[in-house]
Amino acid sequence: MRHDYVDLKYEPKGNEILCMFYVEPAEGYTLKEAATHLAGESSIDTWSDIVTLSPIIAKELKPHVYYVNPRKKIIKVAYNLKLFELGSIPQLLSSVAGNIYGMKLVKNLRLLDIRFPKAYVDSFLGPLYGLNGVRQVLEIKDRPLLGTIVKPKVGLTSEQHAKVAYDAWLGGLDIVKDDENLTNQDFNDFETRVKLTLKARKEVERKTGAKKGYMANISAATVDEMVARAKIVKKHGGRYAMIDIVTVGFTGLQSFRKENEKLGLIIHAHRAMHAALTRNPYHGMTMLTLAKLARLAGVDQLHIGTVVGKMAGDKTEVLNIRDNIVKKKVEKTNLNFAQNWYNIKPVFPVASGGLNPVQIPELYKIFGKDVILQFGGGVHAHPEGTLKGAKACRDALDATLAGISLKVAAKKSKELALALKKWG
Amino acid sequence: MRHDYVDLKYEPKGNEILCMFYVEPAEGYTLKEAATHLAGESSIDTWSDIVTLSPIIAKELKPHVYYVNPRKKIIKVAYNLKLFELGSIPQLLSSVAGNIYGMKLVKNLRLLDIRFPKAYVDSFLGPLYGLNGVRQVLEIKDRPLLGTIVKPKVGLTSEQHAKVAYDAWLGGLDIVKDDENLTNQDFNDFETRVKLTLKARKEVERKTGAKKGYMANISAATVDEMVARAKIVKKHGGRYAMIDIVTVGFTGLQSFRKENEKLGLIIHAHRAMHAALTRNPYHGMTMLTLAKLARLAGVDQLHIGTVVGKMAGDKTEVLNIRDNIVKKKVEKTNLNFAQNWYNIKPVFPVASGGLNPVQIPELYKIFGKDVILQFGGGVHAHPEGTLKGAKACRDALDATLAGISLKVAAKKSKELALALKKWG
């Protein structure tokens, strides 16, 4: 090799972008060799010695592999900020998460974390509301938010959909969301659904005096269509737009976030398809990386895992993601770089997927108050249906906050007693 | 389990969406159990028995797992078209490639192929030019197109960039492209680069009388910015827009494709980051799936692999992808469903990544005439630089088309002789 970007004495500068990778070199390559090629391919290099490469470029812009751990197969690379276009997640990914995944000299490659310097952080909008802004809108100060996903995933008419939402709110839940694959289908078109569901929301608000939220899935094939759907939400008094951020993609998300400066909706980010990228522990990228990118882009709420339930994701990892999207200054751990978020607001973490009300004490112990707990089947599969299922959730939360066990609380709540019988 | 979507006697209907998955069930689950849960989660289901699910919905919209092969771990699922929003790739992915990757009851899951029925195909724009349209614009009838990527990947000034492109065209290449991580950086801003490079293109066209193409990378954080960049390209007489389709995402791509009805540029699709999804043979999705989605969305040119060179991808797979993006009617193989593309135009396949001119006879044998062959270092690392490197490529292609061996042709081409010495 004519270039060697490995320099273990190099001290990364505060204004550089740092990446941490897990790298399994292909047979015949050392980790250092793979590291040099990866660092080059993700920045200034091509695969061969070329005449057009000037020494000045090479000196100023070259990457530095400043950490190589052959036992753990982890490397860290420092990139000059000039290599990147400010404010563009697609350009960042095309650099540090692009061609390198396909190189023959690696067998597996996983992007573990990215550290963003101040100038880079400052070039993004971040959340419009963030965790505290959402609390203000919903007027809920210091407890977890409770939500549900209308089920079945798809197949209900707009009328049925609105009724399920109505029951869930009336039972005591704060927010109701569409499922990730429900957008604008013939059996339940977007405008009718939003109109009827928001009408139901207002009725419940009048009855209960509580603020409620409806997260309408505006994900669409074009940004224009997403904006059009957001305007329908606004027209009917909605507060939320939900986006499937991975299947829509980062340009779709960043485009909508920019438009949202005027629209002023809370953005709820669903992460469907993330596990195609994040699940294999040796390849792709971590959910942490996706979550940090989502925070930069500016989602207000983000699914991060449940620790318990039907979806994969272990406790240490989920809580680490939580810290990285909530804290202003994140300390370094073995999973992540230190990260200062400067003026970027915290994201409200969401735990969703296979949860039921009996898990609420455990979930509260794991996540504390700053979490949105979403129950799908855990509400609608309650023996007495959605309304009672919602009440069971709320009763379970109220008991937990009061330091009362669910068993004791169930004596005064028939709904909770039924839930305990089913899921306890 | 209360639902069983496995029905091996079911005959899929012509108007259904069909998916083929590789599934490794987690310990304790059979393939059929995993299949039923996957089919449900990707359509109407939730994880529990729920009151809101009406028998009518269940009957009309339920998925059918009509093929289960425990030895190969392959299943096929038929989905009612009503489950999907026409014309929306994000919605399709949120359904059949969404949450299912994260379910605990699968260990690995790979989406192998999707079959689109006519109504679904008809709901997409497809390529504006396609393979034949590109040939018409560049006035190249029946040979592979030759191209290069300006190298180093990033770091050149706009002036240096334009000079490299000039040399490549003058040496005999048809098209020149930006690298995937070059968009709009301080050292080489988009507008100056495009202006100077297109000026260089016109000079070469005047000198040689041949039509040339410059694929400017318009990938950006917002669709508005992508359109603004495309307008800069138009203003300076450009014919092409290049997009990093995976990092930009499908909403960004579909949005731009729609705008492009008015702009009228040829869309060159780079696939940086695809291997994060496609490379692991047991998880994620195939490049075939991504390529078919890109054809629906409407890219005119798409990177599909090289068979030879620095990037992974085997011959059978690459040629299978080629067939699926080029043919009007694709026959069923063990890798893919039969697919009729109706009025959707063919995409021009691109082989790019670590190629050099000495491989041209082999590449021609593999791909035939309908391919764009791109050489990066294989042009610029020629011992005498870009101009001569380009001439070596063109001489190699001309010899191959004339049925002359490179060795013989090298007697009359010093450039080819040097290339043979270096790469032969």
Tab-separated table of N, CA and C in Angstrom, chain B residues 219-299:
chain	number	residue	atom	x	y	z
B	219	SER	N	-27.188	15.111	-5.038
B	219	SER	CA	-27.689	14.617	-3.744
B	219	SER	C	-27.592	15.708	-2.684
B	220	ALA	N	-28.666	15.903	-1.940
B	220	ALA	CA	-28.673	16.976	-0.947
B	220	ALA	C	-29.629	16.652	0.186
B	221	ALA	N	-29.603	17.512	1.214
B	221	ALA	CA	-30.409	17.288	2.411
B	221	ALA	C	-31.893	17.515	2.153
B	222	THR	N	-32.221	18.346	1.147
B	222	THR	CA	-33.631	18.586	0.854
B	222	THR	C	-33.889	18.449	-0.642
B	223	VAL	N	-35.129	18.142	-0.961
B	223	VAL	CA	-35.529	18.027	-2.368
B	223	VAL	C	-35.409	19.394	-3.053
B	224	ASP	N	-35.793	20.445	-2.340
B	224	ASP	CA	-35.656	21.794	-2.914
B	224	ASP	C	-34.222	22.061	-3.357
B	225	GLU	N	-33.278	21.661	-2.510
B	225	GLU	CA	-31.875	21.888	-2.849
B	225	GLU	C	-31.462	21.006	-4.032
B	226	MET	N	-31.975	19.781	-4.089
B	226	MET	CA	-31.666	18.923	-5.239
B	226	MET	C	-32.204	19.535	-6.526
B	227	VAL	N	-33.403	20.075	-6.455
B	227	VAL	CA	-33.996	20.708	-7.648
B	227	VAL	C	-33.198	21.964	-8.016
B	228	ALA	N	-32.799	22.730	-6.999
B	228	ALA	CA	-31.989	23.930	-7.274
B	228	ALA	C	-30.696	23.547	-7.989
B	229	ARG	N	-30.085	22.458	-7.537
B	229	ARG	CA	-28.833	22.013	-8.172
B	229	ARG	C	-29.096	21.508	-9.589
B	230	ALA	N	-30.211	20.826	-9.762
B	230	ALA	CA	-30.563	20.347	-11.109
B	230	ALA	C	-30.770	21.531	-12.055
B	231	LYS	N	-31.325	22.606	-11.536
B	231	LYS	CA	-31.528	23.794	-12.367
B	231	LYS	C	-30.199	24.450	-12.747
B	232	ILE	N	-29.242	24.377	-11.836
B	232	ILE	CA	-27.897	24.871	-12.174
B	232	ILE	C	-27.325	24.033	-13.322
B	233	VAL	N	-27.515	22.728	-13.233
B	233	VAL	CA	-27.053	21.836	-14.300
B	233	VAL	C	-27.701	22.229	-15.632
B	234	LYS	N	-29.013	22.411	-15.598
B	234	LYS	CA	-29.756	22.796	-16.815
B	234	LYS	C	-29.234	24.118	-17.375
B	235	LYS	N	-29.062	25.061	-16.473
B	235	LYS	CA	-28.634	26.411	-16.875
B	235	LYS	C	-27.324	26.362	-17.662
B	236	HIS	N	-26.459	25.454	-17.277
B	236	HIS	CA	-25.160	25.379	-17.939
B	236	HIS	C	-25.136	24.311	-19.033
B	237	GLY	N	-26.303	23.868	-19.436
B	237	GLY	CA	-26.366	22.952	-20.586
B	237	GLY	C	-26.143	21.491	-20.255
B	238	GLY	N	-26.305	21.112	-18.977
B	238	GLY	CA	-26.074	19.722	-18.593
B	238	GLY	C	-27.224	18.809	-18.983
B	239	ARG	N	-26.936	17.538	-19.029
B	239	ARG	CA	-27.935	16.534	-19.425
B	239	ARG	C	-28.260	15.557	-18.301
B	240	TYR	N	-27.443	15.567	-17.237
B	240	TYR	CA	-27.499	14.492	-16.241
B	240	TYR	C	-27.635	15.015	-14.816
B	241	ALA	N	-28.337	14.286	-13.974
B	241	ALA	CA	-28.276	14.475	-12.530
B	241	ALA	C	-27.933	13.134	-11.903
B	242	MET	N	-26.963	13.144	-11.034
B	242	MET	CA	-26.620	11.910	-10.316
B	242	MET	C	-27.192	11.983	-8.904
B	243	ILE	N	-27.731	10.867	-8.425
B	243	ILE	CA	-28.300	10.812	-7.076
B	243	ILE	C	-27.784	9.579	-6.333
B	244	ASP	N	-27.372	9.775	-5.089
B	244	ASP	CA	-27.034	8.645	-4.207
B	244	ASP	C	-28.357	8.130	-3.643
B	245	ILE	N	-28.949	7.164	-4.317
B	245	ILE	CA	-30.356	6.858	-4.030
B	245	ILE	C	-30.593	6.227	-2.660
B	246	VAL	N	-29.632	5.512	-2.116
B	246	VAL	CA	-29.857	4.865	-0.813
B	246	VAL	C	-29.715	5.877	0.330
B	247	THR	N	-28.712	6.734	0.267
B	247	THR	CA	-28.516	7.692	1.367
B	247	THR	C	-29.516	8.841	1.285
B	248	VAL	N	-29.952	9.187	0.082
B	248	VAL	CA	-31.007	10.194	-0.085
B	248	VAL	C	-32.347	9.594	0.330
B	249	GLY	N	-32.576	8.361	-0.037
B	249	GLY	CA	-33.795	7.661	0.344
B	249	GLY	C	-34.867	7.760	-0.726
B	250	PHE	N	-35.896	6.909	-0.571
B	250	PHE	CA	-36.870	6.775	-1.656
B	250	PHE	C	-37.806	7.969	-1.804
B	251	THR	N	-38.155	8.638	-0.710
B	251	THR	CA	-39.001	9.823	-0.876
B	251	THR	C	-38.221	10.931	-1.598
B	252	GLY	N	-36.955	11.077	-1.263
B	252	GLY	CA	-36.122	12.045	-1.981
B	252	GLY	C	-36.040	11.706	-3.451
B	253	LEU	N	-35.823	10.419	-3.752
B	253	LEU	CA	-35.716	9.990	-5.148
B	253	LEU	C	-37.032	10.174	-5.887
B	254	GLN	N	-38.123	9.700	-5.290
B	254	GLN	CA	-39.419	9.811	-5.983
B	254	GLN	C	-39.838	11.280	-6.153
B	255	SER	N	-39.517	12.107	-5.169
B	255	SER	CA	-39.822	13.538	-5.285
B	255	SER	C	-39.060	14.147	-6.464
B	256	PHE	N	-37.778	13.838	-6.533
B	256	PHE	CA	-36.988	14.417	-7.622
B	256	PHE	C	-37.449	13.899	-8.977
B	257	ARG	N	-37.774	12.598	-9.021
B	257	ARG	CA	-38.223	12.021	-10.297
B	257	ARG	C	-39.461	12.755	-10.818
B	258	LYS	N	-40.338	13.120	-9.874
B	258	LYS	CA	-41.553	13.841	-10.277
B	258	LYS	C	-41.193	15.237	-10.809
B	259	GLU	N	-40.328	15.943	-10.081
B	259	GLU	CA	-39.878	17.264	-10.548
B	259	GLU	C	-39.202	17.157	-11.908
B	260	ASN	N	-38.550	16.015	-12.117
B	260	ASN	CA	-37.779	15.832	-13.338
B	260	ASN	C	-38.643	15.683	-14.593
B	261	GLU	N	-39.937	15.508	-14.426
B	261	GLU	CA	-40.835	15.539	-15.590
B	261	GLU	C	-40.662	16.869	-16.333
B	262	LYS	N	-40.467	17.943	-15.538
B	262	LYS	CA	-40.257	19.260	-16.150
B	262	LYS	C	-38.785	19.502	-16.491
B	263	LEU	N	-37.882	19.049	-15.613
B	263	LEU	CA	-36.459	19.336	-15.809
B	263	LEU	C	-35.875	18.546	-16.985
B	264	GLY	N	-36.291	17.289	-17.087
B	264	GLY	CA	-35.853	16.484	-18.233
B	264	GLY	C	-34.404	16.035	-18.220
B	265	LEU	N	-33.830	15.820	-17.030
B	265	LEU	CA	-32.451	15.314	-16.951
B	265	LEU	C	-32.431	13.781	-16.935
B	266	ILE	N	-31.320	13.219	-17.329
B	266	ILE	CA	-31.107	11.773	-17.177
B	266	ILE	C	-30.676	11.537	-15.727
B	267	ILE	N	-31.322	10.601	-15.044
B	267	ILE	CA	-30.965	10.324	-13.645
B	267	ILE	C	-30.005	9.142	-13.554
B	268	HIS	N	-28.814	9.439	-13.052
B	268	HIS	CA	-27.824	8.394	-12.804
B	268	HIS	C	-27.882	8.028	-11.324
B	269	ALA	N	-28.141	6.756	-11.032
B	269	ALA	CA	-28.305	6.336	-9.635
B	269	ALA	C	-27.058	5.643	-9.118
B	270	HIS	N	-26.433	6.264	-8.105
B	270	HIS	CA	-25.334	5.621	-7.392
B	270	HIS	C	-25.939	4.902	-6.188
B	271	ARG	N	-25.360	3.777	-5.806
B	271	ARG	CA	-25.993	2.958	-4.762
B	271	ARG	C	-25.198	2.913	-3.450
B	272	ALA	N	-24.355	3.901	-3.206
B	272	ALA	CA	-23.561	3.929	-1.968
B	272	ALA	C	-24.427	3.601	-0.748
B	273	MET	N	-23.967	2.734	0.096
B	273	MET	CA	-24.619	2.250	1.329
B	273	MET	C	-25.516	1.041	1.085
B	274	HIS	N	-25.744	0.694	-0.181
B	274	HIS	CA	-26.606	-0.470	-0.427
B	274	HIS	C	-26.088	-1.708	0.286
B	275	ALA	N	-24.748	-1.855	0.342
B	275	ALA	CA	-24.185	-3.094	0.888
B	275	ALA	C	-24.421	-3.230	2.394
B	276	ALA	N	-24.746	-2.114	3.064
B	276	ALA	CA	-25.155	-2.237	4.472
B	276	ALA	C	-26.420	-3.074	4.559
B	277	LEU	N	-27.261	-2.982	3.532
B	277	LEU	CA	-28.514	-3.747	3.470
B	277	LEU	C	-28.375	-5.069	2.726
B	278	THR	N	-27.534	-5.086	1.696
B	278	THR	CA	-27.573	-6.202	0.738
B	278	THR	C	-26.487	-7.249	0.930
B	279	ARG	N	-25.406	-6.902	1.626
B	279	ARG	CA	-24.243	-7.780	1.549
B	279	ARG	C	-24.352	-9.092	2.319
B	280	ASN	N	-24.890	-9.022	3.537
B	280	ASN	CA	-25.046	-10.245	4.331
B	280	ASN	C	-26.051	-11.156	3.615
B	281	PRO	N	-25.629	-12.374	3.264
B	281	PRO	CA	-26.536	-13.220	2.467
B	281	PRO	C	-27.764	-13.718	3.224
B	282	TYR	N	-27.803	-13.482	4.528
B	282	TYR	CA	-28.906	-14.007	5.342
B	282	TYR	C	-29.839	-12.929	5.895
B	283	HIS	N	-29.509	-11.662	5.695
B	283	HIS	CA	-30.274	-10.596	6.342
B	283	HIS	C	-30.406	-9.393	5.405
B	284	GLY	N	-31.360	-8.539	5.707
B	284	GLY	CA	-31.515	-7.320	4.914
B	284	GLY	C	-32.340	-7.558	3.666
B	285	MET	N	-31.862	-7.086	2.527
B	285	MET	CA	-32.573	-7.350	1.275
B	285	MET	C	-31.571	-7.484	0.149
B	286	THR	N	-32.013	-8.065	-0.936
B	286	THR	CA	-31.108	-8.250	-2.061
B	286	THR	C	-30.957	-6.947	-2.853
B	287	MET	N	-29.846	-6.845	-3.557
B	287	MET	CA	-29.653	-5.732	-4.489
B	287	MET	C	-30.723	-5.826	-5.587
B	288	LEU	N	-31.146	-7.041	-5.912
B	288	LEU	CA	-32.225	-7.208	-6.889
B	288	LEU	C	-33.460	-6.423	-6.459
B	289	THR	N	-33.831	-6.554	-5.193
B	289	THR	CA	-35.004	-5.835	-4.695
B	289	THR	C	-34.813	-4.326	-4.826
B	290	LEU	N	-33.672	-3.831	-4.364
B	290	LEU	CA	-33.390	-2.399	-4.473
B	290	LEU	C	-33.422	-1.937	-5.932
B	291	ALA	N	-32.868	-2.770	-6.802
B	291	ALA	CA	-32.785	-2.393	-8.218
B	291	ALA	C	-34.174	-2.310	-8.843
B	292	LYS	N	-35.043	-3.253	-8.482
B	292	LYS	CA	-36.406	-3.218	-9.023
B	292	LYS	C	-37.162	-1.992	-8.502
B	293	LEU	N	-36.935	-1.649	-7.240
B	293	LEU	CA	-37.561	-0.441	-6.680
B	293	LEU	C	-37.040	0.810	-7.390
B	294	ALA	N	-35.736	0.810	-7.683
B	294	ALA	CA	-35.152	1.966	-8.379
B	294	ALA	C	-35.735	2.100	-9.792
B	295	ARG	N	-35.996	0.951	-10.443
B	295	ARG	CA	-36.606	0.996	-11.781
B	295	ARG	C	-38.019	1.564	-11.709
B	296	LEU	N	-38.784	1.095	-10.718
B	296	LEU	CA	-40.135	1.647	-10.526
B	296	LEU	C	-40.070	3.161	-10.301
B	297	ALA	N	-39.184	3.562	-9.390
B	297	ALA	CA	-39.079	4.981	-9.033
B	297	ALA	C	-38.686	5.816	-10.243
B	298	GLY	N	-37.819	5.238	-11.098
B	298	GLY	CA	-37.517	5.943	-12.334
B	298	GLY	C	-36.104	6.467	-12.485
B	299	VAL	N	-35.102	5.644	-12.133
B	299	VAL	CA	-33.732	6.031	-12.451
B	299	VAL	C	-33.428	5.566	-13.877
